[in-house]
Every structure is written in C-alpha cells, then in structure tokens.
C-alpha cells in the first residue's frame, strides 16, 4: 500500500476541518473494509486518512422519545445485526447488516461505511432507504438531516460537501402491522456481493389483507438505491394476492436499470428483481401480519 | 467417516500402516508454527515487486528504468536483458521470466524492482518507462484457430517445453508440435477401428459440445520466494513450490549457476494442486544476484488470479454410440484447449482420457492446443481430466437414459479392465474402475430413491466416474538409526498432501516401531536425496518404495550387529517393537538402542541406509461421484443434497489422509461445477481478480462428502498402494452437472453452471418447447 | 510519517513506532515475527489473517496497525495455555482438519471465537459462522467434524511437545 498520512482526531470539528481542508486528498476511515481494499488492490491514492475511531457521538444504538431509532454511523455490522432494538424496529436493517461479508467483516465494517462507500450493491443501505431513514450529517457549518435515499448520487458519490461526515441514522417509528424483509441474490451463501438486493417494507390495514403502504428499494440494479416506484404504486391500497405480488415483481423489474458486469448480465438481473421482489414482499407481508 | 471396502488380505499384522493417523505436523499447523513461503526473512532483506504488461499483446520497444533506480529505497531493477539469450526458450513459460521483445498476455512480468521496503518497491514500479506498441490480440481459442487471427508467436519457436506436464502423467503423449503457422501449437489424434461403422451399428447415438471454464488452483498461499546470493556465490533459496529440485534446476539454468550452488529449501507449502512450480523463484534470484542482498517476493492474490498458471478453458465435442443391449460401439471426440500465451497445456492427456474409462471398439479422437493472448495455463489436480469427464460422462448418462438402462449397469458393461487398451495403445494394468462402479452400485445413497421435495424445487441425481494416470517418478530416501533406537528419515520431496505422515508410517511399519519413534525431515536440495515434484499424485507412491528400501537397508545393517551379539545367524533374526532376537527365542533380545550404541563404536560406523524407489509403472486411479441436487428454477441456485466420493486407493497407508484427499478433491469439483471461472474482458484483463468474485466454495455452500475408499491391490506400489491425490477431482463436475440436468430435464453443457446459466438454459429450453422432456442433444 | 503504537499482543504489552500504511497483519508478521497469521487474499475474503481484537475476530489485513491502538490482540500463537492446545486446536489435530495448514491459524482463531459466542449451533449455523474462512484442501468435512466434537464436548486437549516415552526397556544382564 502507498504511504499516507493519518490522523485520528477526538473532536468532530477537527475531523471535519481536516477533511474539508484536504478535499479530494483526504478520506474518512470507518471500518476500512472497503477503503483499505480500494487503496491496496486498486491503487487508489489517498494522501490523508482521517480515522473516525476516536470521535464521540458516532457509536451506539438507541431509541428516541418519539419512537424513532438512532443508529450511530460507526455501529459495526454485527452490532446492527444483533441489536434487539433494530430487530424489533425494522428487522430488515438487521438482515441487511447480516449480509456484510463474514463475521470478521461485520466486526470491522460499519453501517456508516456501507452507506458512505456508496456502492450500488450495498446491502445495509437499501433497508434504511426503504424505512425512510434520515442521516445526520455533521460539518463545519453544523448538523443537517438528509434522507438516506437522497444521499447517494451515483456509484461512489454522495451528496456531501467536503468535510461533511455521516454521524448517525434515524429510522422513524413504523406504523402498526408493518413487516420488512431484505433479501439478495448471490451465487454463494456468504462472502458475496449482491447481484440483486430487494428491501421491502409493507404496512397493512387492520384487516391484515390490504396493503396500506409499501416501500420497495433496489440494490445492485441501478446507479443508486432507488425506490421501485411503479411497484410501490401497484401495491398501495390493494388486496394481497399472488397476482398482486407477481405484478409488483414485474413492475419492479421494469423499474430497475441494471448493467451487465462480471457478476451477472443486465437481463438476468432484471429477471431476479422480479423473483426476489415477489419473495421479499411475501415475507414482509407474513411478518406484517404477526407484527404488533 | 469413510467406509473402507476391505480387500480379502491379511492386514491384522500391520502396525501403523493402513490405520488412520493424525498428521504428524498437525500441532505445528494449529499453533501457527509451520513456516510457509512468505514466513522466511533474513537480515538486510529487500522486497521485490513486479511490473506487469498492461496489454494483452504488445511489442516492447524499449524499457527505461533509470528513474526507478533513483527512487527512495530502490536497489536494483531486473528485466529480460539480465538473462542470457541461450537460456531463454521462446515457447516455455518457466524460461521466460520476463517478457522480451513481446508481451503475450496482460499481466506478463516485464521488470522487477528490489527495494528496502515493499512500499518503496511498489511505488517505484510507476517510474519504469516501457515503450509498448500494442498489437492485435485474440482471446478465444476458436477465434485464434481462424486463418486471419493475429499470430501469437513471433519468430522461431524452438522446441516446446513440456516438462511440467510430464510430472503429472506418466502416460506417453504423442502430441505433435506444430510449426509456427497459425496458433495451434500442438495437435494429437487417436483412432481405433472404424468410427463410421461404429456409429452406424449403434442403436443410440448421443452427442454434445461442452465447455469448461478457466479455473484457478487457488491454493490459499500465494507464491512466495526468498533468495540470497551469498558472497561465496551460493544461491540460497526458500521457496514455496511443489518441487524444490525443479526450482533448483530452473534457477541454475537461468542464472547459469552450477546445480550444487543453488540450494533450495522447499518451505511448507500452503497448497499447490499442480499450480505452484517455478513461476516466481527466478525473480528474487536474479534480483538478489544483482543486489547482492537477500530479496523476498510475495505475490498478491490478484497477481495469482491474473498471472499465475490456471487450468485451461476447453471446448469438447463428444459423440457416443451404443447398441440396444448397452454395448458401446463408438466414441468420437474433439478437444480444443486454450493454452494461453505459452504451450504446455494438458491437451493430449485430456483428449486421451475421453476414451480412458470404457472399451470403445471404434474411436476417433483429436485434440488441438491453441495459443491465445491470455495467461498460460498449468496443471491443476488431474490436469484436463475434469474437462474430459464432464463431456464424456454427461453423454454416457444420456445414452444410458435413452437405452433405459441404469447408468451404473451401463458403465459396468463397458468398463475398462486389465489388459484393455487406452487410446494411445497402452495396455492397462489391473485398474479399479469396476470396483469403484460396484461401490457406487452398493452405496446406500444410490439405492435410496431420490424423493422430490415439498418446496416445489426439482431434484435430480447424477453419477460419474473418472480416472487419472498419475506419475511414477524415481526417488530416494535415507534413514538413520539414532542413539536411542529411534529413526530419522530424510527426503527431498515436498510435504504437499500429508505425505510426510504416510512416509513415517511406512518407515515405522517396516522398522516395527511406534510412529512416535520416526521423524521425517525434508532436507534442502544439497542435503536431501533427490525426490520428484509433488505432482501426479506420485510422492507417496514412489517415496513409500524408497523409504521401505531404506528401512530394509538399515535393518540389514542392524541385523548384522544383532546376530553377532546374539550369536545367531543373520537370517534367523526377527524383530519388533524396537528389539531383535533370534528366531524361537524372543525373551533373549537386543534393543535398537543397544544396536545403535554398538554400531557407533564399530568399524562399520553408525547405521544409515539409503533406499531407491521407482514404481515399475504408473497405475491409474479411478474415482466416482454420486450427486443429488435440488434446483431453484426461478433463480438457478443449486443446493447439493448428497455427495458421495468413491476412490480406489490400492492400499490406504493413512485412511484419514486418503479420506481428506477424496473430500478435498470432490469439493474442488463442486467449484468446477457451480462456481469458479476466471472471466476475461475484451481487452484481455481479468474481471474478477480477487476472492470476492472468483468464488471458492465456502463451508456454507457444500455438504459433507460421504467417502468410500476402495482398495484394489496395485502390484507396483508398496503393499498395493496407488496414486491418491488427483482422481477425486475428476468425476464431481460431471456428476453434479448431470444431476442438475436430471433435475431440470434438459441437457446442460457448461461448467460452471452458474445460477444465470441455469436460468437462461431453462428459458431457452422453454422457448424451444423442450422443458422437462428427455435430454436430447 | 511515524506514529507511536501501544497495544498488547497475546498478553504482552508492545510499544513501537509504525508508519500508518502498515497493516496490523504486517505489524504482527514483520515487526513482531508472529508469522502465524497468514495473508491469503489481502481483501478480507479468505479469513487466513483472522486475529482477535479485544476478543472479537477481525481481519488483520483490513486493519491498520495504528487502528489497533490500545487494543488487546490475540493471534493463533496466543491460543495455547498451560502447554495445551485449546479445544478447537486439539480437535483440528485429532480430526485431520488441517491439510496444507495455511488456512488453519485463521480458521482456529475464528472458530474459537465463534464457538465461544455460539456454544451450541446447528450444523448450518456453524457453516455460516465460519463461511468467511476459506479452505481449499479439506472440503471443510474434517473441519466440521472437529468443530462438532468441540460442540459435543468430546475433545481431549493435546499437550504441546509432550515428553517422549521410552520405547523398550533394556533387558537385564549383558547379552
């Protein structure tokens, strides 16, 4: 790996200032499971690494007075995966976190890093988008809240100013009868990158047979983590049926904008969006029916 | 646990042989004490880094490295110019350490730097200025065979170096090296009878065109080597390689050093599977010779996947005919094997193995080894054989199905036996093909009908067999009687598969002492007797003979002393448990310890014996696989429900080790069948140069392998031993793809069967109206 | 630029100056000579470099040494206590779960941590738990056998470098 400078400030403003001053020459280091690989294997040159490990206020998972959940950006994949709070609040965030590589990766890799790396194939970010989570962004100018769905503008690109950092995510309280599911397609069961990932959130009416609200977010089949908006429209207000799920699957496939790469062809990806949207919705609905 | 099929022979007298024994290096392995290639360092050591061609095909007009030499920490730079012209074979990858006038694949080494730190060496690579003239390249072997394809070789080809392939197979190859016209570097033909008549008299004929992907051996330890050119002109090396003498000979030749001045210590090796020979070692050697300091080079995983020597991509056509009663009448086959930028692929072996398991009265086989601008291929566990078996065994199953015959019965009817001939005309010794088939036939899994699951996912069963000829090189071993009656064994072969444990078992068995009283040491190339490359499954096969011979020599010397001591005739001396006595009087004994004492003080001196061994001939090993699978037809994901691995080991010196070889080879076969593939981009770069996208099976992707060891005595091996390491990888790819084909009711022709390939094949079959129909081709 | 680094490795306090690009794996192997941790891929995809950082398994190839400041690191060399292999190590030896041995150090570190946290997993949970550790030789069969013997409490701890036993007593009197 190329030589670089390193700082591990204890103050947020210090970290922001370092990153702002050095601009493209600096990168924030959370777990490093993506960044270190990029620097070593792909020769990415980063003259300054600013480690976030000593910063206060980036860790922990807690429930707020309004029922919303706050997850620190430096919470590790394993913390998020195993958190009873997360599992109770929005199970698919736990499911997405569980898919970050192996146990070793999940001990290092963080939720903030998974979002911040801005890979279209991220597994932990799409559930946040589907759950309408917001990110608390800190910078020299102070703090602002941004919907996670608006954060990513393209592969590797976030809508952040130089010197801005993701400090935490806030996941709003979900309505009654809500179920969630994150599922992905990979050739192996572990240690793979999503070929297709589907985050589904479904809220049912009290009759448990009508869909009140549905959120379907796609991974690895578009430059960002978009909502499958046609699929969501197809579902809203409708009675649950096999045909409805099949229609939603087809709609999501049409909503996707996949590319062909070494992992799969665009054509196959589109077919898998259909299949896995159907499957994710079916599980989310089952969970919604038993949710309190 | 393995079910050992006992052969009717007296085994009760055996002491440690044929008994499961934990590896004697096990404790070292689990504590991290075992030292592998990258674990060796020396004071004052430099680190090397390699500059690689960014072009799949280019003329190298000039290399300028003055700026690199001025960079911080840099001590020296090496290029092709540092090797004498007369040591470079244009057609031999091991002898083209660096690209000369032409770079023939993307990733080919162009230069190397030695610097004080790894960072310094890597950073300075950018400062080497190479003037490339990119040339048209070709990546697909069938494209490369076209008359207008870009020519890959330039100028006089010279003789093709096939040294490495010869390690793996003792079978004579009649491959004909072609001249420089076109990209077909060699071609082979085998024929018997009249193919047209054979096909005409068949009641059923099935055929198919099969592809097998380029896959990497993926030993988890990347290549590593440390070289120290000392002031006295010794080239001392610590290298992870399957053959330390092969490394020595290669380095000695390339650097024009006498063999005894190149002293290679083969380190513990973190897997090789045929792929770890001499690719790296000459680079630290030349850097050290120039720098006069120790130099270490360790490859990254991406260097492995881009520029090592993976197993070849192949396209194989097979057509098989049989009569209604199940008698085979004809085999027609054509192999196109992509050898990459240098010849040396297992093309002729793969072609011959098409006709290796069954008796075909009429046969026409041809093979083409084709050059492309990709990394050159090497050996991978039974090189070429999984590709062949994939094609032949799938077609055999289709023929059986069309005949309405059980596939095992169909094979038994035609199985090759002692005295039958392989396509090259070589008559076979007593092989265990029939016994392997019988073991499958009697296996509980085979006799339990596969029930369809309740989840709607179709299930299927496949079986296949395969064989491998193996090597039969010569070796020597030395045994010393130590002061306390224990023994030390010195060998020059690499402990690739646990052979050290097996050799200790052989010595302990012959010397009649507990295993704890034998240690095996792998000496460097100057101290140890010669041993062949750990390839072709031959180490235990040959060294068991030389170790036994050394033990007999030691015992002969010991008996002389015992006889004197006991006042008995040498021929009457019996021995066991570390003591010797005269026949009929076991109470009056002399211990090995006492014999050692006596010998040291005698005029004959300490007891030491060297034995030589070479199996009189190779004797192929047969293996078989049963696979049960379940397929998610929507996603193409395959779950393996049952996996049975059967193999004839002749005589399992260490059944635990044999079982481990069967399991490991079978799961590598799962990689072939479902997951592994090096994928190239149009520009000749590898698109998946890491273990994220080059997918090895994980523990979660595979079931246990139910193993069966068959023991069909091999008259040429120690107590009936035959080759073990390789055969297990041959049939699983065929069996698993066949099981998927069975589940889906469509013929499938590619390895690996990725989820996408399965889904697309199903879609194509549906649009052709062939879903759930009888496999046709 | 050089950074001071303080941590404990296998219970021993260590103080060194390191450059920030030095990975924990390099630091352990090159600076401390603890070559038990292996580099199989350098990208977190094989698990051969697994060490415990504050008792949790991490890839030492994806961890900068400076990021381990103040941590307690345990490598495969630190698993032996009182001259005995730990349960997982002992089970690996007995079951023949180590072939070439290059994946073994990372595998035993990972499995030790996994079984500590999940003492009673199903076979499938166990396989998923160690799926980040690749083995190319065994096909995982004997590794699973070894780990199940740990789960079942059937492991006899193996002594490191045991005293050898005398082969055969010298007969009385002179022959």
PDB file of C-alpha atoms in Angstrom, chain B residues 15 22-23 25-27 29-36 38-41 45 47 118-119 216-222 268-271 273 296 300-302 380-381 484-486 496-497 513-514 517 565-566 577-579 587-594 656-657 659-661 663-665 667-668 671 676 690-692 694 696-700 702-706, chain C residues 19 21-23 26 29-30 33-43 45-48 76-80 85 88-105 107-108 123-124 126-145 148 158-161 164-175:
ATOM      1  CA  UNK B  15       1.316 -52.000  12.927  1.00  0.00           C
ATOM      2  CA  UNK B  22      -3.371 -37.586  12.532  1.00  0.00           C
ATOM      3  CA  UNK B  23      -0.814 -35.614  10.622  1.00  0.00           C
ATOM      4  CA  UNK B  25       2.736 -31.811  11.570  1.00  0.00           C
ATOM      5  CA  UNK B  26      -0.765 -31.116  12.901  1.00  0.00           C
ATOM      6  CA  UNK B  27       0.297 -29.429  16.132  1.00  0.00           C
ATOM      7  CA  UNK B  29      -0.158 -26.171  11.874  1.00  0.00           C
ATOM      8  CA  UNK B  30      -2.720 -25.294  14.534  1.00  0.00           C
ATOM      9  CA  UNK B  31      -0.290 -23.193  16.536  1.00  0.00           C
ATOM     10  CA  UNK B  32       0.946 -21.141  13.594  1.00  0.00           C
ATOM     11  CA  UNK B  33       4.418 -22.603  13.982  1.00  0.00           C
ATOM     12  CA  UNK B  34       4.599 -24.064  10.472  1.00  0.00           C
ATOM     13  CA  UNK B  35       6.706 -21.788   8.284  1.00  0.00           C
ATOM     14  CA  UNK B  36       5.371 -21.206   4.796  1.00  0.00           C
ATOM     15  CA  UNK B  38       6.252 -15.836   2.999  1.00  0.00           C
ATOM     16  CA  UNK B  39       7.259 -16.563   6.595  1.00  0.00           C
ATOM     17  CA  UNK B  40      11.001 -16.569   5.940  1.00  0.00           C
ATOM     18  CA  UNK B  41      13.049 -13.384   6.236  1.00  0.00           C
ATOM     19  CA  UNK B  45      16.478  -8.372   3.157  1.00  0.00           C
ATOM     20  CA  UNK B  47      11.440  -6.677  -1.052  1.00  0.00           C
ATOM     21  CA  UNK B 118       7.573  -3.280  -0.083  1.00  0.00           C
ATOM     22  CA  UNK B 119       6.123   0.239  -0.364  1.00  0.00           C
ATOM     23  CA  UNK B 216      -7.521 -21.291 -10.732  1.00  0.00           C
ATOM     24  CA  UNK B 217      -5.971 -23.819  -8.357  1.00  0.00           C
ATOM     25  CA  UNK B 218      -6.452 -21.194  -5.633  1.00  0.00           C
ATOM     26  CA  UNK B 219      -4.030 -22.625  -3.131  1.00  0.00           C
ATOM     27  CA  UNK B 220      -4.626 -20.191  -0.281  1.00  0.00           C
ATOM     28  CA  UNK B 221      -0.932 -19.385  -0.002  1.00  0.00           C
ATOM     29  CA  UNK B 222       0.158 -17.122  -2.858  1.00  0.00           C
ATOM     30  CA  UNK B 268       5.900 -25.742   3.982  1.00  0.00           C
ATOM     31  CA  UNK B 269       3.506 -25.261   1.101  1.00  0.00           C
ATOM     32  CA  UNK B 270       0.084 -23.734   1.524  1.00  0.00           C
ATOM     33  CA  UNK B 271      -1.471 -25.785  -1.231  1.00  0.00           C
ATOM     34  CA  UNK B 273      -2.649 -28.554  -6.661  1.00  0.00           C
ATOM     35  CA  UNK B 296      11.868 -11.679  -0.985  1.00  0.00           C
ATOM     36  CA  UNK B 300      -0.770 -10.724  -4.122  1.00  0.00           C
ATOM     37  CA  UNK B 301      -3.963 -12.650  -4.726  1.00  0.00           C
ATOM     38  CA  UNK B 302      -4.709 -10.521  -7.771  1.00  0.00           C
ATOM     39  CA  UNK B 380      -4.447 -28.360 -11.710  1.00  0.00           C
ATOM     40  CA  UNK B 381      -5.080 -31.677  -9.943  1.00  0.00           C
ATOM     41  CA  UNK B 484      18.011 -44.116  21.498  1.00  0.00           C
ATOM     42  CA  UNK B 485      16.661 -46.553  18.938  1.00  0.00           C
ATOM     43  CA  UNK B 486      14.526 -44.031  17.130  1.00  0.00           C
ATOM     44  CA  UNK B 496       2.060 -31.393  -0.100  1.00  0.00           C
ATOM     45  CA  UNK B 497      -0.670 -33.795   0.956  1.00  0.00           C
ATOM     46  CA  UNK B 513       8.458 -49.219  15.944  1.00  0.00           C
ATOM     47  CA  UNK B 514       5.700 -46.877  17.108  1.00  0.00           C
ATOM     48  CA  UNK B 517       9.883 -43.170  17.023  1.00  0.00           C
ATOM     49  CA  UNK B 565      25.571 -60.012  19.700  1.00  0.00           C
ATOM     50  CA  UNK B 566      23.111 -62.883  19.961  1.00  0.00           C
ATOM     51  CA  UNK B 577       8.835 -53.171  18.994  1.00  0.00           C
ATOM     52  CA  UNK B 578      12.376 -51.861  18.860  1.00  0.00           C
ATOM     53  CA  UNK B 579      14.162 -55.115  19.575  1.00  0.00           C
ATOM     54  CA  UNK B 587      12.978 -63.445  25.554  1.00  0.00           C
ATOM     55  CA  UNK B 588      16.640 -63.002  24.789  1.00  0.00           C
ATOM     56  CA  UNK B 589      16.703 -59.787  22.775  1.00  0.00           C
ATOM     57  CA  UNK B 590      18.858 -56.826  21.919  1.00  0.00           C
ATOM     58  CA  UNK B 591      17.264 -53.401  21.716  1.00  0.00           C
ATOM     59  CA  UNK B 592      17.579 -50.991  18.821  1.00  0.00           C
ATOM     60  CA  UNK B 593      19.187 -48.609  21.281  1.00  0.00           C
ATOM     61  CA  UNK B 594      21.898 -51.125  22.079  1.00  0.00           C
ATOM     62  CA  UNK B 656      -7.556 -40.393   7.298  1.00  0.00           C
ATOM     63  CA  UNK B 657      -5.322 -38.724   4.750  1.00  0.00           C
ATOM     64  CA  UNK B 659     -10.316 -39.582   3.006  1.00  0.00           C
ATOM     65  CA  UNK B 660      -9.171 -35.963   3.245  1.00  0.00           C
ATOM     66  CA  UNK B 661      -7.895 -36.141  -0.321  1.00  0.00           C
ATOM     67  CA  UNK B 663     -13.200 -34.878   0.271  1.00  0.00           C
ATOM     68  CA  UNK B 664     -10.954 -32.024  -0.833  1.00  0.00           C
ATOM     69  CA  UNK B 665     -10.871 -33.116  -4.458  1.00  0.00           C
ATOM     70  CA  UNK B 667     -15.308 -30.127  -3.175  1.00  0.00           C
ATOM     71  CA  UNK B 668     -12.861 -28.639  -5.684  1.00  0.00           C
ATOM     72  CA  UNK B 671     -16.118 -25.337  -7.570  1.00  0.00           C
ATOM     73  CA  UNK B 676     -15.386 -20.986 -10.348  1.00  0.00           C
ATOM     74  CA  UNK B 690      -9.962 -11.408  -6.181  1.00  0.00           C
ATOM     75  CA  UNK B 691     -11.568 -13.985  -3.935  1.00  0.00           C
ATOM     76  CA  UNK B 692     -14.791 -11.991  -3.747  1.00  0.00           C
ATOM     77  CA  UNK B 694     -13.539 -15.610  -8.025  1.00  0.00           C
ATOM     78  CA  UNK B 696     -14.362 -20.716  -3.932  1.00  0.00           C
ATOM     79  CA  UNK B 697     -16.969 -22.822  -2.181  1.00  0.00           C
ATOM     80  CA  UNK B 698     -17.316 -21.803   1.472  1.00  0.00           C
ATOM     81  CA  UNK B 699     -18.272 -24.160   4.288  1.00  0.00           C
ATOM     82  CA  UNK B 700     -21.862 -22.963   3.867  1.00  0.00           C
ATOM     83  CA  UNK B 702     -21.151 -27.614   0.435  1.00  0.00           C
ATOM     84  CA  UNK B 703     -22.370 -30.730   2.197  1.00  0.00           C
ATOM     85  CA  UNK B 704     -20.226 -33.365   3.816  1.00  0.00           C
ATOM     86  CA  UNK B 705     -18.697 -35.779   1.374  1.00  0.00           C
ATOM     87  CA  UNK B 706     -19.615 -39.355   2.101  1.00  0.00           C
TER      88      UNK B 706
ATOM     89  CA  UNK C  19       4.030   4.059   9.596  1.00  0.00           C
ATOM     90  CA  UNK C  21       0.086   2.259   5.964  1.00  0.00           C
ATOM     91  CA  UNK C  22       1.390  -0.744   7.900  1.00  0.00           C
ATOM     92  CA  UNK C  23      -1.465  -3.152   8.387  1.00  0.00           C
ATOM     93  CA  UNK C  26       2.278  -6.701   8.534  1.00  0.00           C
ATOM     94  CA  UNK C  29       4.371 -10.686  10.957  1.00  0.00           C
ATOM     95  CA  UNK C  30       7.222  -8.339  10.134  1.00  0.00           C
ATOM     96  CA  UNK C  33       7.799 -12.004  13.928  1.00  0.00           C
ATOM     97  CA  UNK C  34       4.415 -13.581  14.650  1.00  0.00           C
ATOM     98  CA  UNK C  35       4.041 -15.249  11.265  1.00  0.00           C
ATOM     99  CA  UNK C  36       1.170 -17.495  12.328  1.00  0.00           C
ATOM    100  CA  UNK C  37      -1.359 -15.054  10.852  1.00  0.00           C
ATOM    101  CA  UNK C  38      -1.386 -15.532   7.074  1.00  0.00           C
ATOM    102  CA  UNK C  39      -2.227 -13.408   4.081  1.00  0.00           C
ATOM    103  CA  UNK C  40      -4.319 -15.394   1.619  1.00  0.00           C
ATOM    104  CA  UNK C  41      -6.013 -12.545  -0.213  1.00  0.00           C
ATOM    105  CA  UNK C  42      -5.426  -9.176   1.426  1.00  0.00           C
ATOM    106  CA  UNK C  43      -9.048  -8.215   0.807  1.00  0.00           C
ATOM    107  CA  UNK C  45     -12.270 -12.627   1.536  1.00  0.00           C
ATOM    108  CA  UNK C  46     -10.419 -15.666   2.909  1.00  0.00           C
ATOM    109  CA  UNK C  47     -10.053 -15.258   6.678  1.00  0.00           C
ATOM    110  CA  UNK C  48      -6.469 -16.558   6.890  1.00  0.00           C
ATOM    111  CA  UNK C  76      -3.029 -18.029  16.812  1.00  0.00           C
ATOM    112  CA  UNK C  77       0.244 -18.049  18.745  1.00  0.00           C
ATOM    113  CA  UNK C  78      -1.680 -16.894  21.793  1.00  0.00           C
ATOM    114  CA  UNK C  79      -4.227 -19.703  21.921  1.00  0.00           C
ATOM    115  CA  UNK C  80      -2.052 -22.222  23.730  1.00  0.00           C
ATOM    116  CA  UNK C  85      -3.714 -26.640  22.675  1.00  0.00           C
ATOM    117  CA  UNK C  88     -10.513 -26.125  18.676  1.00  0.00           C
ATOM    118  CA  UNK C  89      -6.797 -26.633  18.029  1.00  0.00           C
ATOM    119  CA  UNK C  90      -6.867 -30.056  19.632  1.00  0.00           C
ATOM    120  CA  UNK C  91      -9.955 -31.057  17.671  1.00  0.00           C
ATOM    121  CA  UNK C  92      -8.340 -29.904  14.409  1.00  0.00           C
ATOM    122  CA  UNK C  93      -5.331 -32.135  15.036  1.00  0.00           C
ATOM    123  CA  UNK C  94      -7.371 -35.172  16.055  1.00  0.00           C
ATOM    124  CA  UNK C  95      -9.882 -34.950  13.213  1.00  0.00           C
ATOM    125  CA  UNK C  96      -7.294 -34.360  10.499  1.00  0.00           C
ATOM    126  CA  UNK C  97      -8.845 -30.935   9.887  1.00  0.00           C
ATOM    127  CA  UNK C  98      -5.540 -29.453   8.784  1.00  0.00           C
ATOM    128  CA  UNK C  99      -4.053 -30.437   5.454  1.00  0.00           C
ATOM    129  CA  UNK C 100      -1.703 -27.869   3.959  1.00  0.00           C
ATOM    130  CA  UNK C 101      -2.187 -25.753   7.080  1.00  0.00           C
ATOM    131  CA  UNK C 102      -2.235 -22.265   5.572  1.00  0.00           C
ATOM    132  CA  UNK C 103      -5.882 -21.576   6.437  1.00  0.00           C
ATOM    133  CA  UNK C 104      -5.594 -23.314   9.794  1.00  0.00           C
ATOM    134  CA  UNK C 105      -4.392 -20.443  12.019  1.00  0.00           C
ATOM    135  CA  UNK C 107      -9.678 -20.869  10.979  1.00  0.00           C
ATOM    136  CA  UNK C 108      -8.918 -21.906  14.551  1.00  0.00           C
ATOM    137  CA  UNK C 123     -24.549 -27.575  11.522  1.00  0.00           C
ATOM    138  CA  UNK C 124     -25.927 -24.946   9.163  1.00  0.00           C
ATOM    139  CA  UNK C 126     -21.847 -23.356  12.203  1.00  0.00           C
ATOM    140  CA  UNK C 127     -21.136 -23.466   8.472  1.00  0.00           C
ATOM    141  CA  UNK C 128     -22.470 -19.936   8.037  1.00  0.00           C
ATOM    142  CA  UNK C 129     -20.476 -18.817  11.065  1.00  0.00           C
ATOM    143  CA  UNK C 130     -17.154 -19.890   9.610  1.00  0.00           C
ATOM    144  CA  UNK C 131     -18.027 -19.170   5.958  1.00  0.00           C
ATOM    145  CA  UNK C 132     -15.583 -16.267   5.986  1.00  0.00           C
ATOM    146  CA  UNK C 133     -12.697 -18.712   6.305  1.00  0.00           C
ATOM    147  CA  UNK C 134     -11.827 -20.458   3.078  1.00  0.00           C
ATOM    148  CA  UNK C 135     -10.121 -23.820   2.998  1.00  0.00           C
ATOM    149  CA  UNK C 136      -9.055 -25.264  -0.341  1.00  0.00           C
ATOM    150  CA  UNK C 137      -7.766 -28.642   0.839  1.00  0.00           C
ATOM    151  CA  UNK C 138     -10.261 -30.314   3.132  1.00  0.00           C
ATOM    152  CA  UNK C 139     -13.614 -29.516   1.580  1.00  0.00           C
ATOM    153  CA  UNK C 140     -14.478 -28.495   5.176  1.00  0.00           C
ATOM    154  CA  UNK C 141     -15.568 -32.016   6.052  1.00  0.00           C
ATOM    155  CA  UNK C 142     -12.973 -32.758   8.703  1.00  0.00           C
ATOM    156  CA  UNK C 143     -13.139 -29.163   9.936  1.00  0.00           C
ATOM    157  CA  UNK C 144     -16.835 -29.639  10.630  1.00  0.00           C
ATOM    158  CA  UNK C 145     -16.088 -32.961  12.309  1.00  0.00           C
ATOM    159  CA  UNK C 148     -18.765 -30.682  16.171  1.00  0.00           C
ATOM    160  CA  UNK C 158      -3.456 -32.139  23.262  1.00  0.00           C
ATOM    161  CA  UNK C 159      -0.242 -31.372  25.040  1.00  0.00           C
ATOM    162  CA  UNK C 160       2.337 -29.332  23.197  1.00  0.00           C
ATOM    163  CA  UNK C 161       5.722 -31.052  22.953  1.00  0.00           C
ATOM    164  CA  UNK C 164       8.617 -38.906  24.854  1.00  0.00           C
ATOM    165  CA  UNK C 165       8.055 -42.366  26.240  1.00  0.00           C
ATOM    166  CA  UNK C 166      10.778 -44.950  26.368  1.00  0.00           C
ATOM    167  CA  UNK C 167      10.349 -47.484  23.599  1.00  0.00           C
ATOM    168  CA  UNK C 168      11.543 -50.672  25.178  1.00  0.00           C
ATOM    169  CA  UNK C 169      13.457 -51.360  28.384  1.00  0.00           C
ATOM    170  CA  UNK C 170      16.948 -52.707  28.205  1.00  0.00           C
ATOM    171  CA  UNK C 171      16.998 -56.386  29.119  1.00  0.00           C
ATOM    172  CA  UNK C 172      18.599 -57.315  32.394  1.00  0.00           C
ATOM    173  CA  UNK C 173      22.125 -58.573  32.179  1.00  0.00           C
ATOM    174  CA  UNK C 174      24.510 -58.467  29.313  1.00  0.00           C
ATOM    175  CA  UNK C 175      23.609 -60.199  26.115  1.00  0.00           C
TER     176      UNK C 175
END
